[in-house]
Amino acid sequence: MIRKSVLAIISSIVVLTLFISGCSSSKETSSSSSSGGSSSGGAKGKITVWVYPFLGDGEAEQEKKMWDDIKAGYAKENPNAEVDIVTNPWDNREPKLLSAISAGEGPDLFYTNPDYVVKFADKGIIAPITSYLKDFDMNDFTESSLLTTKYKGENYGLPLLQSVVTVFYNLDMVKEIGEDPNNLPKTWDEFDKWAAEAKAKGHYAINFEGGGAPNIFIYPLIWQEGGDIIDSNGKVVVNSPATVAAFTHLNKMYTNGWIPSDSITSKDQQVDFRAGKFLACISDSVLYSKMLKEPPSFKYGVGELLGNKKQVTYGTTGSLVIPHNAKNKDGAVAFMKYLTGPEASKTFNSITKYLPARKSAYSIFNGDKTMLKFAEQSQHTLPGILNPIGPNVNSFATAEVQAVLLQKKTPTQAASDFEKDLEGELKKEGQ
Amino acid sequence: MLEKVRRQWTRNGIVYVFLVPVLIHYVIFQVIPFLFSAYLTFTNWSMVGTPKFIGLRNWQIFMSDSVAWRAIENTCLFSLYYIIPTMVLGLILGLLLNAGLKLANFYKAAFFLPVVTSFVVLSGIWAWLFKGTDYGLVNFLLAKLGIGNQLFFSDPHQALAVLAGLSIFKVSGITMVYYYSGLRSIPSHLYEAAKIDGASSWNTFRRVTFPLLLPTHFYVAVVTTIGSFQIFDSAYLLTSGGPDHATTTIVYYMYDIGFRTMRFGYASVVAYVLFVIVLLISLVQKRFLGKEVSYY
């Protein structure tokens, strides 16, 4: 009996010890990291920065070297500061961020896109940094890039990069259909003629990734017809002749076979463009980077922005923002200013092939006609829907367009239903 | 009473001691989140700050949310496509393995391989197989048979079935193992007795094998049902819930509401509805499949 009790006591101590050690955090507590701040010798303390792969598959080594060089440059100016840059996958980034920030385990600084800057700012997930920018020169940033870092009069981040969604052409196929590669279409009406010619030769005209980002494939079509989704006053304006025209045109491209039959849910048709199956491809500098690394078997070029009423396209601005509960806000701001500064900006953007948000950094593309073309087109970009329900809109846009392509709704019905969906979302958001 | 407790402790004390960590883990990671989620259904919360109490508003929204009801319908339809074929295929594979075929170990490993393969990898393969143009392998083979191009993921009538096919492919290896174990546990003298009585193979299967596998049927049915109602990965990776919400499942919708719109209160309502549905189905399955069968 006594032996059993002793055994029970010893066993319980062992089991509880194992349990407690398994549950305890393995992170070191770092009092120095919470006392970050600029001193006369620069920033101090440790910060964690979450970014995402900016280069393609197989270029992780080059990207790591880029970050190491940037960190080394920062360390020279701020010897008491330590930066840990963590590269996370693009997929599922918002859930991972939200969970980490909510648990107090988030980064001190992270990269995000325009619609999420607004959403996070509205929900109080990121902190305003206006007070940190009083003596910081903002004049070198492009106007369009700064637009996306502000919400209700406060600055919430600094822009790191911009991109332009444009139209790439298979110039060999342009010649094959009897058209002039030096005279690429400027409107959708002009493009449609080429599309019919490409189809007649057994090719697809252009990509449409119905399962992809509406920012790239749906909203620009509406803007190019002179319309919008939610205006700057927060009013839903999507139920308009422009939206009906955009949906009608898209349906025409689908029923004529100018875009593949699986475009309704397709997420990646760029690989088919690179395989020579498309006359044109809607994409950004990511495709350009891939084609520089693995040149396709055909000559390619960047065309004009297509638009019947307005030559406009989607252009993201990637920004750096700080969580509301960052452990080292001062250190995060210091690194944010450095990374978006002229020198680091040149390093980052010359390697990633994104457009710099700083005008002075554009010199890195002297000699690269394609990047200079992107820079020129970036003056005609819109950053998506800058409203707290911006990310919410995407699934409704996708569903309505899919219903049109499936012939379940007319473009007019889809535009009307889209408006009802968004008004419902605005009501729910207002609770 | 105290004497009874003292005797229990003396006899089983060490068992209770080892149960304590498990109980603590269960309370912290199951019970507390379950109760917190119930509370969240009456709030508006974006994971930051304090949840704001809004009463029954989330539940009212759910009642008129056509996408939510579509998600429930899709999930039930997915279950129909998924549960029976998974069980039947698992049973057939289990029977084949139990029949003493040559290279049985090789087949065991081959059929089990999809179970241990990442869903992301399998989804990539499925996306290529069922590409909705003539570049997809299945469409290429169908063209050889004179059948026209199928849209698969882009067809609202086919997309859910194709996703179910992926899940069946992934999970049949596990159900094969369950049925194989169940078959091995059937006493051989029952088969000998059936043989002596002159029973045919089909009658032996119908009167001996199938009924004695009832506990396995019940377990496989419950596990595959729960799995079917949790379907998310394939909808997220392959169709994003489309086309036109045709593959939006309850869990996908819950994820979408929670992490895209940051309305975790409403997402908790969807989670609770899922819980109630799975609980009811499990109780029905217990009622009809949870009986013991014995020939002793």
XYZ file of C-alpha atoms in Angstrom:
727
model
C 0.000 0.000 0.000
C 2.754 2.393 1.043
C 4.802 1.407 -2.021
C 1.814 2.145 -4.258
C 1.340 5.584 -2.679
C 5.021 6.387 -3.032
C 4.949 5.197 -6.627
C 1.861 7.318 -7.283
C 3.516 10.415 -5.832
C 6.768 9.926 -7.758
C 4.870 9.229 -10.990
C 2.724 12.310 -10.566
C 5.798 14.509 -10.029
C 7.458 13.076 -13.164
C 4.331 13.429 -15.291
C 3.590 16.970 -14.137
C 7.198 18.008 -14.690
C 7.104 16.664 -18.244
C 3.761 18.365 -18.851
C 4.880 21.746 -17.546
C 8.176 21.672 -19.431
C 6.313 20.757 -22.632
C 3.929 23.650 -22.223
C 6.457 26.299 -21.276
C 7.645 28.816 -23.816
C 11.106 28.278 -25.189
C 11.478 31.923 -26.079
C 13.971 33.960 -24.161
C 12.566 36.913 -22.386
C 14.337 39.920 -23.656
C 14.008 43.037 -21.597
C 16.391 44.843 -23.925
C 14.095 44.379 -26.919
C 11.225 46.189 -25.235
C 13.255 49.254 -24.499
C 14.053 50.058 -28.103
C 14.374 53.609 -29.132
C 16.558 55.928 -31.055
C 19.554 57.112 -29.251
C 22.292 59.371 -30.484
C 23.992 56.186 -31.770
C 20.916 55.050 -33.713
C 18.153 52.595 -32.958
C 18.566 49.865 -30.388
C 17.033 46.575 -29.408
C 15.823 43.670 -31.480
C 12.982 43.752 -33.979
C 11.312 41.024 -35.995
C 10.181 41.827 -39.513
C 7.757 39.627 -41.462
C 8.061 39.744 -45.240
C 7.060 37.441 -48.107
C 8.977 36.043 -51.092
C 9.475 38.852 -53.590
C 11.447 36.739 -56.014
C 10.278 33.582 -57.741
C 10.707 29.935 -56.834
C 14.308 28.854 -56.733
C 15.595 32.330 -55.905
C 15.476 32.049 -52.138
C 19.264 32.249 -51.888
C 19.412 35.488 -53.868
C 16.610 36.952 -51.773
C 18.344 35.961 -48.530
C 21.532 37.657 -49.734
C 19.547 40.792 -50.519
C 18.148 40.897 -46.985
C 21.571 40.169 -45.482
C 23.055 43.109 -47.412
C 20.232 45.399 -46.271
C 20.639 44.278 -42.647
C 24.399 44.829 -42.865
C 23.847 48.373 -44.123
C 21.406 49.048 -41.291
C 23.750 47.574 -38.696
C 26.534 49.974 -39.784
C 24.316 52.955 -38.957
C 22.668 51.329 -35.932
C 25.227 49.097 -34.217
C 22.985 48.578 -31.170
C 20.048 47.338 -33.182
C 19.319 43.795 -34.292
C 16.918 42.881 -37.100
C 15.461 39.440 -37.678
C 13.796 39.199 -41.106
C 11.392 36.277 -41.419
C 10.125 35.302 -44.872
C 6.666 33.706 -44.705
C 4.688 32.184 -47.604
C 2.190 34.464 -49.360
C -0.662 31.990 -48.869
C -2.640 32.384 -45.701
C -0.595 35.375 -44.551
C -3.469 37.346 -43.033
C -4.715 34.537 -40.740
C -1.176 33.880 -39.560
C -0.603 37.591 -38.906
C -3.901 38.074 -37.099
C -3.381 35.039 -34.901
C 0.162 36.060 -34.032
C -0.688 39.703 -33.325
C -3.722 38.701 -31.262
C -1.557 36.347 -29.181
C 1.086 39.030 -28.677
C 3.542 36.972 -30.721
C 3.451 39.059 -33.867
C 6.321 40.851 -35.561
C 7.383 44.424 -34.847
C 7.063 45.296 -38.524
C 5.407 43.577 -41.467
C 4.702 44.016 -45.153
C 1.154 44.341 -46.411
C -0.987 45.502 -49.360
C -3.173 48.647 -49.642
C -6.580 47.090 -48.902
C -5.236 45.512 -45.729
C -3.579 48.744 -44.565
C -7.040 50.305 -44.471
C -8.701 47.251 -42.917
C -6.034 46.806 -40.252
C -6.033 50.534 -39.483
C -9.819 50.538 -39.140
C -9.734 47.583 -36.725
C -6.877 48.994 -34.671
C -4.556 46.139 -35.590
C -1.792 48.460 -36.781
C -0.508 51.598 -35.116
C -0.417 55.104 -36.628
C 3.081 56.465 -37.152
C 2.269 60.102 -37.971
C 4.132 61.395 -34.929
C 7.281 59.560 -36.050
C 7.274 61.246 -39.470
C 7.369 64.909 -38.443
C 11.012 65.378 -39.473
C 11.035 62.710 -42.168
C 11.252 63.843 -45.798
C 8.194 62.449 -47.583
C 8.589 64.472 -50.792
C 10.622 61.824 -52.562
C 7.762 59.287 -52.393
C 5.361 59.125 -55.327
C 1.928 60.568 -54.593
C 0.163 57.369 -55.539
C 2.247 55.333 -53.081
C 1.531 57.643 -50.131
C -2.203 57.562 -50.830
C -2.362 53.943 -49.731
C -0.594 54.440 -46.386
C -3.070 56.947 -44.984
C -6.382 56.390 -43.224
C -8.583 59.042 -41.639
C -5.798 61.605 -41.717
C -3.159 59.420 -40.075
C -0.115 57.736 -41.631
C 0.007 54.034 -40.945
C 3.048 52.956 -42.879
C 5.715 53.769 -45.410
C 5.622 52.474 -48.999
C 8.302 50.020 -50.074
C 7.327 49.118 -53.628
C 4.799 49.649 -56.359
C 3.747 47.474 -59.212
C 1.727 47.868 -62.355
C -0.572 45.287 -63.874
C -0.100 45.603 -67.588
C -0.425 43.564 -70.780
C 2.445 41.434 -72.076
C 2.346 40.300 -75.709
C 3.771 37.309 -77.531
C 5.252 39.369 -80.363
C 5.880 36.313 -82.555
C 2.181 35.478 -82.327
C 1.312 39.109 -83.120
C 3.208 38.707 -86.400
C 1.603 35.308 -86.991
C -1.887 36.842 -86.894
C -0.754 39.512 -89.330
C -0.542 42.466 -86.953
C 2.215 44.975 -86.229
C 4.229 44.419 -83.016
C 5.124 48.119 -83.038
C 1.491 49.141 -82.970
C -0.046 47.259 -80.052
C -3.730 47.854 -79.143
C -4.649 50.825 -76.961
C -8.300 49.973 -76.343
C -10.269 46.802 -75.728
C -12.121 47.344 -79.011
C -8.782 47.239 -80.862
C -7.692 44.213 -78.835
C -10.899 42.307 -79.575
C -10.079 42.353 -83.287
C -6.687 40.770 -82.551
C -8.372 38.313 -80.167
C -10.623 37.020 -82.945
C -7.599 36.635 -85.200
C -5.678 34.714 -82.546
C -8.659 32.424 -81.954
C -8.908 31.746 -85.686
C -5.296 30.558 -85.568
C -6.076 28.184 -82.693
C -4.624 30.323 -79.900
C -6.100 31.928 -76.822
C -6.191 35.721 -76.867
C -5.542 36.600 -73.249
C -5.635 35.142 -69.743
C -8.409 35.578 -67.215
C -7.876 33.997 -63.816
C -11.377 33.877 -62.371
C -10.106 32.170 -59.218
C -7.357 34.735 -58.786
C -7.302 38.285 -57.453
C -10.196 40.493 -58.611
C -7.840 43.458 -58.163
C -5.956 42.247 -61.213
C -8.661 40.732 -63.380
C -12.027 42.305 -62.539
C -11.752 45.790 -61.059
C -9.511 47.181 -63.856
C -12.149 46.167 -66.434
C -14.710 48.278 -64.557
C -12.333 51.233 -64.168
C -11.397 51.066 -67.844
C -15.071 51.526 -68.719
C -15.129 54.657 -66.558
C -16.715 53.083 -63.483
C -15.761 52.213 -59.922
C -16.801 49.874 -57.112
C -16.849 52.037 -53.964
C -16.089 55.722 -54.330
C -13.859 57.837 -52.082
C -16.879 58.793 -49.948
C -17.608 55.156 -49.170
C -20.656 54.985 -51.438
C -21.267 51.809 -53.435
C -21.281 52.817 -57.104
C -20.720 49.450 -58.751
C -24.219 49.154 -60.212
C -23.479 51.273 -63.263
C -23.380 51.089 -67.071
C -19.589 50.790 -66.759
C -19.831 47.591 -64.719
C -22.447 46.163 -67.070
C -20.178 46.980 -70.036
C -17.186 45.353 -68.303
C -19.117 42.166 -67.469
C -20.594 42.066 -70.970
C -17.144 42.333 -72.528
C -15.779 39.617 -70.256
C -18.686 37.342 -71.150
C -18.028 38.013 -74.834
C -14.379 36.992 -74.410
C -15.508 33.767 -72.696
C -18.271 32.754 -75.081
C -16.022 33.480 -78.079
C -13.322 31.236 -76.650
C -10.783 34.068 -76.472
C -10.063 33.069 -72.874
C -9.801 29.400 -71.807
C -12.936 27.526 -70.784
C -11.569 26.941 -67.272
C -11.019 30.675 -66.729
C -13.979 30.667 -64.350
C -11.895 29.221 -61.507
C -8.374 29.212 -62.940
C -5.652 30.618 -60.709
C -2.591 30.507 -62.893
C -2.568 30.840 -66.643
C 0.760 32.663 -66.855
C 2.511 29.341 -67.259
C 0.430 28.779 -70.401
C 1.412 32.224 -71.738
C 5.059 31.359 -71.174
C 4.423 28.098 -73.037
C 3.291 30.134 -76.050
C -0.467 29.458 -75.901
C -1.686 33.041 -75.453
C -1.430 36.154 -77.591
C -1.334 38.352 -74.478
C -1.092 38.049 -70.721
C -2.264 40.361 -67.945
C 0.387 40.407 -65.267
C 2.942 42.557 -63.470
C 6.697 42.664 -62.980
C 6.599 39.213 -61.347
C 6.040 37.723 -64.806
C 8.815 39.925 -66.194
C 11.202 38.618 -63.502
C 10.292 35.027 -64.342
C 10.808 35.584 -68.053
C 14.164 37.249 -67.448
C 15.269 34.238 -65.478
C 13.782 31.655 -67.874
C 13.318 33.350 -71.243
C 10.370 31.950 -73.228
C 10.819 30.616 -76.732
C 9.185 33.716 -78.220
C 9.847 37.451 -78.294
C 7.698 39.369 -75.857
C 6.915 42.987 -75.147
C 4.806 45.188 -72.882
C 1.817 46.871 -74.490
C -0.271 49.904 -73.676
C -2.862 49.977 -70.924
C -6.143 48.901 -72.470
C -9.274 50.908 -71.796
C -12.231 52.000 -73.869
C -13.044 55.040 -71.705
C -10.010 55.351 -69.453
C -6.474 53.996 -69.674
C -6.021 52.834 -66.128
C -4.935 49.675 -64.384
C -4.356 48.166 -60.983
C -1.120 48.960 -59.227
C -0.374 47.765 -55.758
C 1.714 49.623 -53.227
C 3.407 47.335 -50.769
C 3.924 49.046 -47.434
C 5.567 48.384 -44.116
C 3.317 48.739 -41.096
C 3.622 48.225 -37.334
C 1.252 46.129 -35.188
C -0.491 48.001 -32.391
C 1.219 45.778 -29.808
C 4.723 45.713 -31.312
C 7.317 45.218 -28.606
C 9.798 47.687 -30.107
C 7.908 50.404 -32.010
C 10.822 52.840 -32.042
C 13.158 50.212 -33.465
C 10.536 49.188 -36.018
C 10.076 52.776 -37.228
C 13.835 53.248 -37.480
C 14.185 50.159 -39.675
C 11.080 51.072 -41.674
C 12.608 54.473 -42.487
C 15.898 52.840 -43.449
C 14.343 50.167 -45.679
C 12.159 52.697 -47.509
C 15.076 55.148 -47.705
C 16.831 55.892 -51.016
C 19.763 53.456 -50.777
C 17.963 50.390 -49.402
C 15.106 51.097 -51.794
C 17.509 50.933 -54.741
C 18.973 47.664 -53.453
C 15.562 46.094 -52.846
C 13.869 47.188 -56.065
C 16.798 46.535 -58.419
C 16.799 42.894 -57.289
C 13.048 42.298 -56.957
C 12.200 44.247 -60.136
C 9.349 46.074 -58.419
C 8.974 49.792 -58.943
C 10.434 51.888 -56.149
C 8.029 54.082 -54.218
C 10.779 56.741 -54.200
C 11.244 58.858 -57.310
C 14.997 59.148 -56.755
C 15.356 55.357 -56.923
C 13.978 55.129 -60.471
C 17.552 55.566 -61.757
C 18.149 51.836 -61.140
C 16.148 51.062 -64.265
C 18.092 53.246 -66.679
C 18.620 50.995 -69.665
C 15.772 48.625 -68.851
C 13.029 49.669 -71.279
C 10.450 47.334 -69.756
C 10.886 48.679 -66.231
C 10.809 52.245 -67.546
C 7.542 51.371 -69.290
C 6.174 50.083 -65.962
C 7.310 53.320 -64.313
C 5.498 55.372 -66.941
C 2.322 53.292 -66.576
C 2.432 53.531 -62.787
C 1.124 57.081 -63.144
C -2.171 55.569 -64.300
C -2.819 53.056 -61.568
C -5.445 52.672 -58.898
C -4.604 50.740 -55.711
C -7.838 48.810 -55.395
C -10.658 49.451 -52.954
C -9.422 51.629 -50.101
C -12.262 50.994 -47.708
C -12.447 48.841 -44.549
C -14.603 46.361 -46.475
C -12.058 46.266 -49.335
C -10.919 42.669 -48.707
C -14.563 41.616 -48.151
C -15.494 42.754 -51.662
C -13.261 40.239 -53.443
C -15.351 37.124 -52.924
C -18.524 38.917 -54.079
C -16.788 40.223 -57.209
C -15.529 36.743 -58.035
C -18.923 35.110 -57.460
C -20.839 37.645 -59.580
C -18.401 37.382 -62.488
C -18.482 33.591 -62.272
C -22.288 33.686 -62.389
C -22.106 35.786 -65.573
C -19.618 33.445 -67.252
C -21.748 30.445 -66.248
C -24.683 32.234 -67.946
C -26.622 32.108 -64.659
C -26.959 35.887 -64.487
C -26.973 38.645 -67.027
C -24.341 41.372 -66.612
C -27.108 43.739 -65.479
C -28.344 41.303 -62.801
C -24.798 40.656 -61.650
C -24.038 44.383 -61.309
C -27.241 44.889 -59.318
C -26.568 41.904 -57.048
C -22.988 43.045 -56.571
C -24.314 46.388 -55.304
C -26.685 44.643 -52.861
C -23.845 42.420 -51.606
C -21.623 45.423 -50.897
C -24.342 47.473 -49.262
C -25.034 44.493 -47.000
C -21.352 44.336 -46.098
C -21.198 48.046 -45.295
C -24.194 47.596 -42.978
C -22.559 44.664 -41.182
C -19.317 46.591 -40.839
C -21.160 49.483 -39.253
C -22.319 47.409 -36.242
C -18.928 7.159 0.788
C -15.486 8.303 1.943
C -14.449 4.694 2.357
C -15.561 4.008 -1.218
C -13.521 6.973 -2.509
C -10.520 5.855 -0.456
C -10.777 2.332 -1.903
C -11.101 3.717 -5.457
C -8.044 5.911 -4.940
C -6.019 3.071 -3.510
C -6.933 0.820 -6.415
C -6.822 3.372 -9.245
C -4.955 6.408 -7.900
C -2.048 6.118 -10.281
C -4.471 6.058 -13.228
C -6.048 9.324 -12.112
C -2.622 10.878 -11.687
C -1.727 10.098 -15.297
C -5.090 11.432 -16.441
C -4.548 14.861 -14.854
C -2.285 16.322 -17.602
C -4.679 15.074 -20.285
C -7.610 16.611 -18.440
C -5.791 19.915 -18.048
C -4.947 19.880 -21.757
C -8.566 19.023 -22.614
C -9.965 21.830 -20.497
C -7.508 24.435 -21.782
C -7.582 23.530 -25.477
C -11.104 22.124 -25.915
C -13.535 23.165 -23.192
C -12.461 26.783 -22.713
C -12.277 27.570 -26.464
C -15.669 25.870 -26.892
C -17.234 28.089 -24.241
C -15.398 31.218 -25.438
C -16.613 30.559 -28.953
C -20.174 30.295 -27.645
C -19.758 33.711 -26.046
C -18.311 35.136 -29.265
C -21.475 34.218 -31.177
C -23.176 37.098 -29.350
C -20.403 39.595 -30.061
C -18.636 41.504 -32.782
C -14.899 40.876 -32.523
C -11.967 41.322 -34.894
C -9.408 39.569 -32.668
C -8.222 42.919 -31.328
C -9.612 44.618 -28.264
C -12.652 43.508 -26.297
C -15.525 41.695 -28.028
C -18.525 44.021 -28.382
C -21.807 42.453 -27.230
C -24.483 42.617 -29.943
C -27.022 40.102 -28.682
C -28.610 37.811 -31.252
C -27.621 39.931 -34.262
C -25.120 37.368 -35.620
C -27.722 34.610 -35.390
C -30.261 36.819 -37.184
C -27.760 37.480 -39.973
C -27.120 33.742 -40.280
C -30.823 33.017 -40.794
C -30.924 35.283 -43.860
C -27.418 34.556 -45.181
C -27.951 32.714 -48.454
C -24.244 31.916 -48.824
C -24.190 30.253 -45.388
C -27.163 28.039 -46.278
C -25.543 27.267 -49.629
C -22.417 26.242 -47.702
C -24.450 23.839 -45.562
C -26.120 22.399 -48.668
C -22.747 22.002 -50.407
C -21.232 20.310 -47.374
C -24.128 17.838 -47.132
C -23.819 17.113 -50.860
C -20.070 16.660 -50.493
C -20.717 14.151 -47.704
C -23.020 12.164 -49.972
C -20.356 12.080 -52.681
C -17.654 11.193 -50.176
C -18.790 8.938 -47.316
C -20.235 5.888 -49.065
C -17.555 5.633 -51.808
C -14.799 6.014 -49.195
C -16.307 3.233 -47.084
C -16.972 0.967 -50.069
C -13.516 1.492 -51.537
C -11.898 0.960 -48.135
C -13.883 -2.259 -47.662
C -12.976 -3.567 -51.121
C -9.291 -2.797 -50.612
C -9.417 -4.357 -47.144
C -11.042 -7.510 -48.547
C -8.425 -7.727 -51.297
C -5.592 -7.400 -48.806
C -7.206 -9.942 -46.498
C -7.546 -12.406 -49.375
C -3.830 -13.156 -49.186
C -2.798 -11.701 -52.552
C 0.820 -11.790 -53.653
C 2.675 -8.526 -53.057
C 0.047 -7.581 -50.429
C 2.585 -5.454 -48.565
C 3.394 -3.525 -51.710
C -0.301 -2.821 -52.332
C -0.765 -1.802 -48.707
C 2.012 0.781 -49.046
C 0.798 1.955 -52.464
C -2.787 2.506 -51.328
C -1.628 4.199 -48.145
C 0.736 6.589 -49.929
C -1.872 9.299 -50.621
C -2.743 9.317 -46.897
C 0.750 10.467 -45.985
C 1.145 12.801 -48.980
C 0.578 16.508 -48.374
C -2.808 17.834 -49.457
C -1.062 20.695 -51.238
C 0.875 18.237 -53.382
C -2.206 16.125 -54.122
C -4.185 19.269 -54.981
C -1.503 20.294 -57.461
C -1.716 16.890 -59.112
C -5.513 17.000 -59.153
C -5.471 20.502 -60.666
C -3.353 19.205 -63.531
C -5.370 16.010 -63.997
C -8.699 17.837 -64.065
C -7.683 21.012 -65.871
C -10.770 22.258 -67.661
C -9.128 22.585 -71.048
C -7.734 19.966 -73.402
C -4.369 20.365 -71.645
C -5.648 18.393 -68.650
C -4.881 14.649 -68.601
C -8.462 13.522 -67.969
C -9.827 15.714 -70.762
C -7.083 14.397 -73.035
C -8.174 10.803 -72.303
C -11.857 11.684 -72.639
C -11.125 13.221 -76.048
C -9.624 9.879 -77.134
C -12.951 8.283 -76.199
C -14.826 10.874 -78.197
C -16.129 12.707 -75.138
C -16.072 16.509 -75.268
C -14.092 18.832 -73.020
C -15.284 18.900 -69.403
C -14.893 22.018 -67.265
C -14.498 20.125 -63.964
C -13.526 22.853 -61.448
C -15.224 25.543 -63.523
C -18.507 23.625 -63.775
C -20.752 24.142 -60.728
C -22.303 20.672 -61.247
C -18.952 18.876 -61.395
C -16.649 20.871 -59.138
C -17.861 19.454 -55.822
C -17.724 15.864 -57.105
C -14.171 16.393 -58.359
C -13.145 17.739 -54.955
C -14.820 14.731 -53.326
C -12.808 12.494 -55.650
C -9.610 14.024 -54.330
C -10.669 13.414 -50.726
C -11.684 9.816 -51.519
C -8.299 9.248 -53.163
C -6.526 10.666 -50.127
C -8.462 8.895 -47.406
C -9.266 5.437 -48.820
C -5.913 4.150 -47.614
C -6.900 4.821 -44.032
C -10.340 3.214 -44.348
C -8.607 0.250 -45.983
C -6.505 -0.120 -42.828
C -9.584 0.100 -40.580
C -11.441 -2.561 -42.555
C -8.366 -4.764 -42.833
C -8.022 -4.675 -39.026
C -11.718 -5.402 -38.655
C -11.514 -8.357 -41.031
C -8.524 -9.799 -39.213
C -10.480 -9.753 -35.978
C -13.286 -11.976 -37.294
C -12.727 -15.486 -35.887
C -11.769 -17.952 -38.608
C -13.958 -20.729 -37.189
C -17.035 -18.763 -38.317
C -15.816 -18.991 -41.906
C -15.106 -22.693 -41.421
C -18.633 -23.194 -40.102
C -20.082 -21.306 -43.071
C -18.036 -23.463 -45.428
C -19.254 -26.626 -43.757
C -22.830 -25.382 -44.131
C -22.195 -24.932 -47.876
C -22.458 -21.148 -47.929
C -21.339 -19.416 -51.134
C -18.767 -16.613 -51.062
C -21.475 -14.018 -51.438
C -23.593 -15.535 -48.625
C -20.530 -15.801 -46.396
C -19.823 -12.135 -47.003
C -23.469 -11.148 -46.469
C -24.155 -13.272 -43.379
C -20.777 -13.409 -41.663
C -18.273 -10.776 -42.808
C -20.467 -7.742 -43.328
C -22.514 -7.981 -40.089
C -19.466 -8.708 -37.956
C -17.827 -5.599 -39.343
C -20.588 -3.440 -37.855
C -18.329 -1.835 -35.227
C -15.887 -0.997 -38.041
C -18.699 0.343 -40.222
C -19.827 2.553 -37.362
C -16.348 3.857 -36.645
C -15.522 4.486 -40.314
C -18.916 6.119 -40.889
C -18.479 8.486 -37.943
C -14.889 9.365 -38.811
C -15.566 9.948 -42.518
C -18.695 11.954 -41.695
C -16.788 14.221 -39.344
C -14.031 14.489 -41.970
C -16.498 15.320 -44.735
C -18.017 18.149 -42.717
C -14.576 19.583 -42.083
C -13.641 19.792 -45.756
C -11.616 22.940 -46.408
C -8.217 22.333 -48.007
C -9.327 21.359 -51.482
C -11.931 24.143 -51.686
C -9.314 26.659 -50.565
C -6.530 25.443 -52.850
C -8.410 24.509 -56.005
C -11.583 26.565 -56.338
C -11.624 29.271 -53.624
C -15.187 28.198 -52.938
C -16.301 28.790 -56.536
C -17.560 28.722 -59.150
C -20.321 30.983 -57.831
C -20.158 29.406 -54.340
C -20.624 25.876 -55.750
C -17.785 24.548 -53.578
C -18.132 26.911 -50.616
C -18.278 24.539 -47.658
C -19.119 25.364 -44.044
C -15.503 25.360 -42.887
C -14.338 27.345 -45.924
C -17.061 29.922 -45.270
C -16.152 30.053 -41.588
C -12.494 30.686 -42.504
C -13.481 33.287 -45.093
C -15.746 35.192 -42.689
C -13.244 35.039 -39.885
C -9.955 35.822 -41.544
C -11.008 37.859 -44.558
C -13.760 40.007 -43.057
C -12.423 39.709 -39.483
C -15.865 39.026 -38.036
C -15.011 36.270 -35.600
C -18.330 36.511 -33.789
C -20.207 35.565 -36.926
C -17.623 32.934 -37.824
C -18.294 31.389 -34.373
C -21.991 31.128 -35.262
C -21.079 29.157 -38.380
C -18.788 26.948 -36.265
C -21.594 26.197 -33.815
C -24.011 25.342 -36.595
C -21.401 22.897 -37.905
C -21.041 21.399 -34.436
C -24.788 20.849 -34.100
C -25.051 19.230 -37.543
C -22.168 16.833 -36.906
C -23.503 15.992 -33.431
C -26.962 15.143 -34.774
C -25.562 12.975 -37.552
C -23.259 11.162 -35.125
C -26.202 10.424 -32.827
C -28.212 9.037 -35.766
C -25.265 6.900 -36.814
C -24.889 5.610 -33.257
C -28.555 4.701 -33.201
C -28.429 2.638 -36.388
C -24.852 1.432 -36.604
C -23.747 1.263 -33.010
C -25.198 -2.184 -32.335
C -23.054 -5.148 -31.451
C -23.339 -8.261 -33.559
C -22.232 -11.599 -32.166
C -22.582 -15.165 -33.252
C -21.687 -16.598 -29.859
